[in-house]
Tab-separated table of C-alpha atoms and ligand atoms in Angstrom:
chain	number	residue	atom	x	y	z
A	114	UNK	CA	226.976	80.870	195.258
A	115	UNK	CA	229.626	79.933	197.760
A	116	UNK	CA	232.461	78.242	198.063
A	117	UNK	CA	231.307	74.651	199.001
A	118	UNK	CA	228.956	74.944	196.614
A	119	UNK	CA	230.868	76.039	193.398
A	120	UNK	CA	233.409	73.390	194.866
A	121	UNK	CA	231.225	70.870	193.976
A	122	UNK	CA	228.970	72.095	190.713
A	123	UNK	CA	231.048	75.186	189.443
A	124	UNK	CA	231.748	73.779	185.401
A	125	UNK	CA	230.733	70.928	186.444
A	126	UNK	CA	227.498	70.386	184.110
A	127	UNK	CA	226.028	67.161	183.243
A	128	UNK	CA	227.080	65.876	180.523
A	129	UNK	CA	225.107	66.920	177.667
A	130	UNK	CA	225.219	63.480	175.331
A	131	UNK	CA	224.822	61.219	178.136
A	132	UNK	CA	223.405	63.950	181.328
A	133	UNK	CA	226.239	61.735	183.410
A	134	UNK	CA	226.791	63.867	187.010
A	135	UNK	CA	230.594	63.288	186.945
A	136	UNK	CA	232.324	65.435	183.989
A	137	UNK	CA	233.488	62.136	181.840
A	138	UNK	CA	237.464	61.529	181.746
A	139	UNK	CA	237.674	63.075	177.740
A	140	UNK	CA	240.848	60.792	177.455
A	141	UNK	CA	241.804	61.692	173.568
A	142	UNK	CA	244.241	63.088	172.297
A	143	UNK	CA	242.137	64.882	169.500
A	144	UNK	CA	238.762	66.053	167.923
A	145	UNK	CA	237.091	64.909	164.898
A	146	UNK	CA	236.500	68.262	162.695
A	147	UNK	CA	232.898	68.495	160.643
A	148	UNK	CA	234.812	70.714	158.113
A	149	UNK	CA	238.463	72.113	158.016
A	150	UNK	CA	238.907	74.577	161.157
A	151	UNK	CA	235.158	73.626	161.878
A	152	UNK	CA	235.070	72.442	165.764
A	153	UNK	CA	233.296	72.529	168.753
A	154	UNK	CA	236.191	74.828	170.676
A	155	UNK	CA	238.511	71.701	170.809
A	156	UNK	CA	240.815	70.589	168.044
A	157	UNK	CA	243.915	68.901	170.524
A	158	UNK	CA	244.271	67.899	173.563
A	159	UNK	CA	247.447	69.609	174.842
A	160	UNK	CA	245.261	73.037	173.661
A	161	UNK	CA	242.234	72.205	174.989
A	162	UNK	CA	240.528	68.860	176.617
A	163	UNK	CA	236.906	69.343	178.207
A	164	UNK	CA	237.662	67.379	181.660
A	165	UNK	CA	240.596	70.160	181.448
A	166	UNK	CA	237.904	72.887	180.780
A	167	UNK	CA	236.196	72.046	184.152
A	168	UNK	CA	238.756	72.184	186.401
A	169	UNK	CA	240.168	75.007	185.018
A	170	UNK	CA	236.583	77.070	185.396
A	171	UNK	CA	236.046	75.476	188.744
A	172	UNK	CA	239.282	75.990	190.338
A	173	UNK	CA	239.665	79.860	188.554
A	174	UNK	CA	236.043	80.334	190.242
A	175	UNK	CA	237.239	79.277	193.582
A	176	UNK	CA	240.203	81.902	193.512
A	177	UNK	CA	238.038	84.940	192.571
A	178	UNK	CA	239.695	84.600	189.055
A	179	UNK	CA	238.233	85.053	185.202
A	180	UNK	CA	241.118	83.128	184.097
A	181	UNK	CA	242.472	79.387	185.326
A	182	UNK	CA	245.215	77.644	183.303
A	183	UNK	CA	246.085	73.936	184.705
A	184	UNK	CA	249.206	72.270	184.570
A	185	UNK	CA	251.214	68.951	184.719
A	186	UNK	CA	252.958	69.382	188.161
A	187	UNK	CA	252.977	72.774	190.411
A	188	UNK	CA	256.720	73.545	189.253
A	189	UNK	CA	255.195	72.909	185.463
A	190	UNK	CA	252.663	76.209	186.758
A	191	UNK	CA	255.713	77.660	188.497
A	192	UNK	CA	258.369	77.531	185.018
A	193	UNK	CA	255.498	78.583	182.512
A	194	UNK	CA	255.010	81.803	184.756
A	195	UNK	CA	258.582	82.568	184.777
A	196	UNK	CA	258.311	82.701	181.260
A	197	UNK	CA	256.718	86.312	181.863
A	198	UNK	CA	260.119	86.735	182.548
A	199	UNK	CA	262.902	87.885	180.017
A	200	UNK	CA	266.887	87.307	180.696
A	201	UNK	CA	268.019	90.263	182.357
A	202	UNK	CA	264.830	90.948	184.593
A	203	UNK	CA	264.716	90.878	187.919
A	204	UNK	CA	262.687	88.119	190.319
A	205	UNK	CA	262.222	88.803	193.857
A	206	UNK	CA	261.179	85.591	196.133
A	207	UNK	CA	260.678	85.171	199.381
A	208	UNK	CA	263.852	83.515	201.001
A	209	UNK	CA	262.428	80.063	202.020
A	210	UNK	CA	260.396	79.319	198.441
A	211	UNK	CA	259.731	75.806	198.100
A	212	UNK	CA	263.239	73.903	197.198
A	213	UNK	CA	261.892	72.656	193.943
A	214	UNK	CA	261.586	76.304	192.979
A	215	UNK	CA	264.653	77.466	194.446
A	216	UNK	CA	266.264	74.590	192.080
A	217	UNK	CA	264.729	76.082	189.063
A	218	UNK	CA	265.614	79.961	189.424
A	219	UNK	CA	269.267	79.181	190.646
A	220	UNK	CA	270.230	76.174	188.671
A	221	UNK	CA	267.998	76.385	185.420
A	222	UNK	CA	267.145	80.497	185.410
A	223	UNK	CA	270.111	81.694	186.458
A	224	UNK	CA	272.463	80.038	184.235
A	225	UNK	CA	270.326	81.948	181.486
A	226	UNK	CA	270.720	85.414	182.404
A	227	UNK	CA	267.869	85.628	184.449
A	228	UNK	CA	268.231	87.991	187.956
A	229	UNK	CA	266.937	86.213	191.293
A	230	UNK	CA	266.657	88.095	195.165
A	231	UNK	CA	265.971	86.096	197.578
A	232	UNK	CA	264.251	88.403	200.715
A	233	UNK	CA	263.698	86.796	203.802
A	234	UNK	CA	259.860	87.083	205.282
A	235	UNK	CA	261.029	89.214	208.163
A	236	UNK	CA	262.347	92.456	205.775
A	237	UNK	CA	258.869	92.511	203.515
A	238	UNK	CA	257.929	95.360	205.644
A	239	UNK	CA	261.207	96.937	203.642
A	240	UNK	CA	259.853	95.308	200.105
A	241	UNK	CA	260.746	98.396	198.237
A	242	UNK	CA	264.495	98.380	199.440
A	243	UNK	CA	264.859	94.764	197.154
A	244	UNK	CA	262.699	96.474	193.767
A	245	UNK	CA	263.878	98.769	190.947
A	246	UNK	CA	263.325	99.342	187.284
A	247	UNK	CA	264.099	95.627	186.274
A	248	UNK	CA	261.983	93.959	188.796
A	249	UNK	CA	259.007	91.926	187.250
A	250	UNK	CA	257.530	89.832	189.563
A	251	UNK	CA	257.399	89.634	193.589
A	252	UNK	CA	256.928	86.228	194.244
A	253	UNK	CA	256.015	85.078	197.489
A	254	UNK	CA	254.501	81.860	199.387
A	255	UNK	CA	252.161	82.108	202.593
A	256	UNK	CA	252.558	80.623	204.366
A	257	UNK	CA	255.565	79.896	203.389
A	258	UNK	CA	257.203	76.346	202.671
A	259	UNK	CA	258.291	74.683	205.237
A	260	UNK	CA	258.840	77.726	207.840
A	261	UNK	CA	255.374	78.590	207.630
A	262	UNK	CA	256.339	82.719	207.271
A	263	UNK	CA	253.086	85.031	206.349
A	264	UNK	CA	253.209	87.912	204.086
A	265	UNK	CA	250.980	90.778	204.491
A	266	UNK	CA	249.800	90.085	200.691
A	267	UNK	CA	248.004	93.385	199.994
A	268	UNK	CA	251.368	95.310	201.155
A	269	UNK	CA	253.045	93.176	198.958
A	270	UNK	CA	250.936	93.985	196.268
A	271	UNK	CA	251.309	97.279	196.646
A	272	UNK	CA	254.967	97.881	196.913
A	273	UNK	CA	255.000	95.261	193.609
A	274	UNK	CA	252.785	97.503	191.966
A	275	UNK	CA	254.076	100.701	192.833
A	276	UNK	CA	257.990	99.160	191.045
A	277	UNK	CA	255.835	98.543	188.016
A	278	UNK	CA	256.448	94.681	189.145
A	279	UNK	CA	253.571	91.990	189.575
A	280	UNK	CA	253.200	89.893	192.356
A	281	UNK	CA	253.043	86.123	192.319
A	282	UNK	CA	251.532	84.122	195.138
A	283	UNK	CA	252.298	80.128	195.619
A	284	UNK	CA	248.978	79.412	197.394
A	285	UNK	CA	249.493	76.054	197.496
A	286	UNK	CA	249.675	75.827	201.616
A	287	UNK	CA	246.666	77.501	202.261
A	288	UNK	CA	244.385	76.810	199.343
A	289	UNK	CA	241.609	79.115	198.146
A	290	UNK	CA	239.354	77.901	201.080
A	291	UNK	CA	241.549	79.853	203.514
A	292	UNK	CA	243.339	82.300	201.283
A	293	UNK	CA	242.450	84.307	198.101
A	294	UNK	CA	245.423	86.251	197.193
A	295	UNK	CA	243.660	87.902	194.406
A	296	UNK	CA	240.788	89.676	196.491
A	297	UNK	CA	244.233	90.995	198.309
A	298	UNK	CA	245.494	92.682	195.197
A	299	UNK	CA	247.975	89.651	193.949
A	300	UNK	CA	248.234	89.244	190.183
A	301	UNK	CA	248.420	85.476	189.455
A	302	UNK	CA	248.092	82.667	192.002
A	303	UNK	CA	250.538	79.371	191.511
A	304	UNK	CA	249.331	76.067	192.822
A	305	UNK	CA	250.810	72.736	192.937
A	306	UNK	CA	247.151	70.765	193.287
A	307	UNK	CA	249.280	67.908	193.815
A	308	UNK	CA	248.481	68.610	197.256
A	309	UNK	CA	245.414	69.773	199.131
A	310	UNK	CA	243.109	70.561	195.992
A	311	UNK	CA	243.682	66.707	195.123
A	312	UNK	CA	244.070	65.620	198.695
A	313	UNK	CA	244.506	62.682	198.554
A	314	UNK	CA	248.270	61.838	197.515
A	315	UNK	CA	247.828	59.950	194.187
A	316	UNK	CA	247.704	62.839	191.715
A	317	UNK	CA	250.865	65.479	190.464
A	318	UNK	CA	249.427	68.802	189.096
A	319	UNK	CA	249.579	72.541	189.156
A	320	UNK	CA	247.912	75.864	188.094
A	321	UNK	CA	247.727	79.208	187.705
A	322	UNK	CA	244.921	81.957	188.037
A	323	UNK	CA	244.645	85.478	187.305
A	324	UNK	CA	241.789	88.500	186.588
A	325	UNK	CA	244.470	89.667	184.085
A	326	UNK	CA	243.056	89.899	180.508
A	327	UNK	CA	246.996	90.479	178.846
A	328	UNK	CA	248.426	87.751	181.399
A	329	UNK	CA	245.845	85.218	180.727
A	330	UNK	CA	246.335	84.421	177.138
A	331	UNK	CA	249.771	84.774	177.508
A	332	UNK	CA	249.737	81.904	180.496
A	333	UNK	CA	247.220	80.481	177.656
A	334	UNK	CA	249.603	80.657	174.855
A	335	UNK	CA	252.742	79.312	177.211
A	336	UNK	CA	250.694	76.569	178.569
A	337	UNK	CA	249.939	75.155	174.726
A	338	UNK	CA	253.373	76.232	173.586
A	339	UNK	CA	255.826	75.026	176.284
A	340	UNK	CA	253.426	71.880	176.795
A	341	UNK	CA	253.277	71.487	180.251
A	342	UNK	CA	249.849	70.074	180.131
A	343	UNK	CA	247.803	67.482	183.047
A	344	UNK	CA	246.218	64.790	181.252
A	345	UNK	CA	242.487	64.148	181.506
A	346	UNK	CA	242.580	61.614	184.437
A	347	UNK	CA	244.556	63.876	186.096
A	348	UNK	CA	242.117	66.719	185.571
A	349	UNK	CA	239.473	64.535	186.740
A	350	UNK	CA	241.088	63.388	190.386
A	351	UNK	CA	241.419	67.039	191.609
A	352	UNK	CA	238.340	68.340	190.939
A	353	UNK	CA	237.311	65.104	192.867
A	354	UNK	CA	239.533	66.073	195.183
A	355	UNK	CA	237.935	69.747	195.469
A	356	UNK	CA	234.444	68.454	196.013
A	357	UNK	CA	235.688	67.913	199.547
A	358	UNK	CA	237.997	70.761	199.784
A	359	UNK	CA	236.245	72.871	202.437
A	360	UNK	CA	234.855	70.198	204.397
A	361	UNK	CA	239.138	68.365	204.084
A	362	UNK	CA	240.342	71.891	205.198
A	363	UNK	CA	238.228	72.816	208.448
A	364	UNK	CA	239.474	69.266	209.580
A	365	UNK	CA	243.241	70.291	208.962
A	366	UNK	CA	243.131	73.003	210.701
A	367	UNK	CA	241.553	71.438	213.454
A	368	UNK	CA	244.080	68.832	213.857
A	369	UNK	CA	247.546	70.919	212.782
A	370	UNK	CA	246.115	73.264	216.112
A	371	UNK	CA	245.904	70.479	218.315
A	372	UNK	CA	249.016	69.260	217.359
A	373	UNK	CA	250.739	72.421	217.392
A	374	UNK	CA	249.288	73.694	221.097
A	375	UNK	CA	250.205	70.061	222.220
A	376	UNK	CA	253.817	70.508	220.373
A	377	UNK	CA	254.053	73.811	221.964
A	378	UNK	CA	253.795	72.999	225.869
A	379	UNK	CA	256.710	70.462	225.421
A	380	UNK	CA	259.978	71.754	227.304
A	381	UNK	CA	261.489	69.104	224.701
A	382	UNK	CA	260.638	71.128	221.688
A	383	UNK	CA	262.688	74.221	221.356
A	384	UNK	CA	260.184	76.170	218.815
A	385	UNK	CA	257.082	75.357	216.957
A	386	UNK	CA	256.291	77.374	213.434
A	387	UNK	CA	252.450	77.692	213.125
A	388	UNK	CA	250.812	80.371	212.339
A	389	UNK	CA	247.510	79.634	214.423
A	390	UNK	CA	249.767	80.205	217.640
A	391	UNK	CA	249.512	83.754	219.107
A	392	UNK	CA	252.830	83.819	219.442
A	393	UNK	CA	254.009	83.288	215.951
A	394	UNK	CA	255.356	86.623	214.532
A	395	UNK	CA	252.986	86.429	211.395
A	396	UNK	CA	249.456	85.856	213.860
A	397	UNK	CA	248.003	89.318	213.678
A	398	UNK	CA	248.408	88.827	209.474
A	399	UNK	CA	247.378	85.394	208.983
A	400	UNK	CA	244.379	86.275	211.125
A	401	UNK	CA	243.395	89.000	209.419
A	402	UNK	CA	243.618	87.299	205.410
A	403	UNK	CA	243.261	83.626	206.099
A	404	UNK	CA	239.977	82.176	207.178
A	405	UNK	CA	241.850	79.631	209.392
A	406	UNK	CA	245.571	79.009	210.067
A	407	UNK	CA	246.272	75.484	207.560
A	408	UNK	CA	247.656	72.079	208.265
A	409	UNK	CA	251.000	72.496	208.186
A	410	UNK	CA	253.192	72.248	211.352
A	411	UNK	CA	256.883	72.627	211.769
A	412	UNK	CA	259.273	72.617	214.647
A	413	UNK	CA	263.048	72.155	215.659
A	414	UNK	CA	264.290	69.198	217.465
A	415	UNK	CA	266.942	68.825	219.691
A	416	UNK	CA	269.688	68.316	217.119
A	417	UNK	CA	269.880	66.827	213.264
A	418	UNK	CA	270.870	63.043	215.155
A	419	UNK	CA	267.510	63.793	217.146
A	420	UNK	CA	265.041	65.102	214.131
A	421	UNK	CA	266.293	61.887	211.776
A	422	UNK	CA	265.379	59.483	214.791
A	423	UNK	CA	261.758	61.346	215.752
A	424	UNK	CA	260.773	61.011	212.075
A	425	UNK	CA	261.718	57.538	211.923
A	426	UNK	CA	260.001	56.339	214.993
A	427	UNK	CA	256.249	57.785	214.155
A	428	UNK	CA	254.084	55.204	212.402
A	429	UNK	CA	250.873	57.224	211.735
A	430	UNK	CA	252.712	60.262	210.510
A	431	UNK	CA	254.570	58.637	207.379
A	432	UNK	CA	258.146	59.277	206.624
A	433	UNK	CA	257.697	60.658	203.132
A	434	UNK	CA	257.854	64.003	201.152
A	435	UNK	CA	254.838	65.943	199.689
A	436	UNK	CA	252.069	67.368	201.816
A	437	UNK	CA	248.251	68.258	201.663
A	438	UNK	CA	246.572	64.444	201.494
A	439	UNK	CA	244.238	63.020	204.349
A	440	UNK	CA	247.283	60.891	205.794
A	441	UNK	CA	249.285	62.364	207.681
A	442	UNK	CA	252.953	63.145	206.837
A	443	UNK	CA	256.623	63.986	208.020
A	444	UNK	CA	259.801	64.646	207.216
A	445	UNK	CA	263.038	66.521	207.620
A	446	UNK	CA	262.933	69.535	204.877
A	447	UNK	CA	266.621	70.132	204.725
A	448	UNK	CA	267.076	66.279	203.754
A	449	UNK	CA	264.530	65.696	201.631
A	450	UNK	CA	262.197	68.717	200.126
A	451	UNK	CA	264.343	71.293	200.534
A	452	UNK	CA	267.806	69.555	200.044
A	453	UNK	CA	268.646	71.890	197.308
A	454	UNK	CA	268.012	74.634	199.318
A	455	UNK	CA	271.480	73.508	201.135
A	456	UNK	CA	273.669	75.820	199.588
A	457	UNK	CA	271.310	78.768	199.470
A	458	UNK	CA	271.717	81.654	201.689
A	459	UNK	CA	268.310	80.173	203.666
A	460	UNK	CA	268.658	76.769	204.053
A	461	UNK	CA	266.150	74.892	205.975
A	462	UNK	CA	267.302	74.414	209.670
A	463	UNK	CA	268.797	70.959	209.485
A	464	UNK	CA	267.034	70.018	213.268
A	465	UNK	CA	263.551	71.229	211.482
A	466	UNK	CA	260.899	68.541	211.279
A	467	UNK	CA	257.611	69.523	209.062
A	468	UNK	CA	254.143	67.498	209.391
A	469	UNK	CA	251.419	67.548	207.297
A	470	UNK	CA	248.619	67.200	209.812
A	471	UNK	CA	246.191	65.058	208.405
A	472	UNK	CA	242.811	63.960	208.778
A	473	UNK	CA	242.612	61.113	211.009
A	474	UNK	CA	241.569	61.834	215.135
A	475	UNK	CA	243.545	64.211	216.792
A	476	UNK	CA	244.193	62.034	219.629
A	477	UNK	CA	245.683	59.418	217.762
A	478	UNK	CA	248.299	61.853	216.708
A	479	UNK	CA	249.467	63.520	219.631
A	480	UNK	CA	249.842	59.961	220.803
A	481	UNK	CA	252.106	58.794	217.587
A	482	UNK	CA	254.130	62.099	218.146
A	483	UNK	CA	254.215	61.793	221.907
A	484	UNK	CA	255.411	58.108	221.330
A	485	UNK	CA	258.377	58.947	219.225
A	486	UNK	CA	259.077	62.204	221.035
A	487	UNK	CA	259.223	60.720	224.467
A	488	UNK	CA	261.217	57.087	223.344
A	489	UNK	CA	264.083	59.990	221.732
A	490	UNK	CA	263.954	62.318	224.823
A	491	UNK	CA	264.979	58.759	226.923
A	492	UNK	CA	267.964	58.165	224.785
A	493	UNK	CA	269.245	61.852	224.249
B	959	LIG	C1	254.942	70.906	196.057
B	959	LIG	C2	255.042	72.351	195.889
B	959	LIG	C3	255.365	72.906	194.643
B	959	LIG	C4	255.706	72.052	193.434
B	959	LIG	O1	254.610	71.307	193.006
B	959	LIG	P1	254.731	69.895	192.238
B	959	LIG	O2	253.320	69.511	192.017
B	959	LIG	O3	255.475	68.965	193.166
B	959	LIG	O4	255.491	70.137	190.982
B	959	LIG	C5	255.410	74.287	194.539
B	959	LIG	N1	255.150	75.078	195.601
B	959	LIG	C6	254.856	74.573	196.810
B	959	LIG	C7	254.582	75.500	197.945
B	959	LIG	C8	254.793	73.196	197.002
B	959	LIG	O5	254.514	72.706	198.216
């Protein structure tokens, strides 16, 4: 079947006691047993939870993956991965990982013993330079968060592989609908399905995938064991949320090209970050392992003074952080999402503005964004 189709059905059964179309919110916390260890596969909810079970099988089918593991938040995906990890090994991220991350591996990881490079996008052509023998995972975002840098995946794969590492892909930006790093050779895929797999900003989750037998029950055995678990309701509003995935997607992309062609032309705008625009030093990649380019724009305004007023002065784009839901979105990274990258070797430009280019008509964004750029231009 394909995509928009296991989207919408894939572990998605009727319910067998009642044949309801919707998988039922299962909200208990446990399982009535007919005799001691006796049970139909569930025995406690942070183990095991049927509205769990379907999101997990649809969203593991959607990535090309045997194995799906939900979580309570993306960085609750993102810490029970990095417990592959012992003190003493080596992780190798992409520079500009999302901040949240970047405030885990320096400020909770670190502290512990654990080894962190940070490799900007440009040198992955050099991956092997940043690997040796204690190396476990490459761990890479693309694109990336909020600079919107592509990775060839497969050659990071390979040079991952080839150090005995794995490699770890945050897919949250592109989603499985335009990106499967697994058919590329990637080892486990990270999501935070707070944003476009739920879509539609009123849900905090994450996940993992993988086609590895060994990895999967130990992602299994973390996710029971460190407890970072989504509750049923949870569950329940992103696979609502994925019904509409594809159909939520092709409309992002739309939009976040329109914006970013129209963002483009403006002498006002010193550089727009999209990876749809043939000018964008990650094109030729994206093109050839997305299906379309994603709905996240970023570019640099005149000056810090200039990127605080823009943000302030749009009223369709909301000032607010996250990303991925119908409504459109903006911010300032190095202020908000990514203020703890501010001390890192790659902090967010503090003049970069990110959008989240929602759903709504294309034309009535341009004019929001042409409003508030032209009424800052006047007063610069
Ligand atoms: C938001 C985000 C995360 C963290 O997810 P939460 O659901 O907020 O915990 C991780 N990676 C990327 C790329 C994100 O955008």
């Amino acid at each position: 079947m394909d995509f928009e189709t296991r989207a919408i059905h894939e572990g998605q059964e009727a319910d067998p006691a009642t044949g309801a179309i919707i998988t039922p919110i299962y909200q208990t916390s446990t399982y009535v047993q007919e005799a001691v260890g006796e049970h139909k596969g569930y025995d406690y909810s942070r183990v095991n939870n049927p509205t769990r079970t379907a999101l997990q099988r649809c969203l593991a089918s959607l990535e090309s993956a045997d194995h799906g593991i939900a979580f309570s938040s993306g960085l609750g995906a993102v810490t029970t991965v990095m417990h592959l990890v012992d003190p003493g090994q080596r992780v190798v991220l992409i520079a500009d990982v999302y901040g949240g991350v970047y405030r885990m591996t320096s400020q909770v990881y670190e502290p512990k013993g654990y080894l962190f490079d940070y490799v900007p996008a440009a040198e992955f052509a050099n991956l092997s330079d940043h690997l040796d023998d204690d190396t476990r995972i490459v761990w890479i975002e693309s694109p990336s968060n909020p600079m919107l840098n592509v990775v060839d995946i497969r050659a990071a794969a390979d040079a991952a592989h080839a150090a005995g590492a794995i490699l770890v892909v945050d897919n949250t930006f592109a989603t499985p609908y335009l990106q499967r790093p697994l058919e590329l050779g990637a080892d486990i895929v990270v999501h935070s399905t707070t944003k476009y797999l739920g879509g539609h900003s009123d849900v905090i989750g994450g996940f993992a995938a993988t086609n590895d037998h060994t990895i999967a029950e130990r992602l299994f055995f973390l996710q029971k064991s460190l407890g970072a678990v989504p509750g049923p309701f949870d569950c329940w509003l992103v696979l609502r949320g994925i019904k509409t995935l594809a159909l939520r997607m092709q409309r992002h992309c739309e939009n976040a090209t329109a914006v970013a062609v129209w963002l483009d032309r403006r002498p006002d705008v010193e550089q727009v970050y999209y990876p749809g625009l043939p000018t964008h030093p990650g094109h030729a990649i994206a093109a050839r392992q997305m299906r379309d380019f994603g709905g996240m724009v970023s570019f640099l305004a005149a000056s810090p003074a200039s990127a605080a007023e823009i943000v302030g002065r749009t009223k369709l784009f909301q000032l607010a952080e996250s990303l991925g839901g119908v409504e459109s979105l903006i911010e300032v990274p190095a202020r908000m999402t990514h203020a703890a990258t501010a001390t890192a070797p790659f902090a967010a430009p503090p003049n970069l503005i990110r959008l989240s280019v929602g759903i709504e008509a294309a034309e009535d964004l341009i004019e929001d964004l042409e409003f508030a750029l032209a009424t800052v231009g006047v007063r610069a």
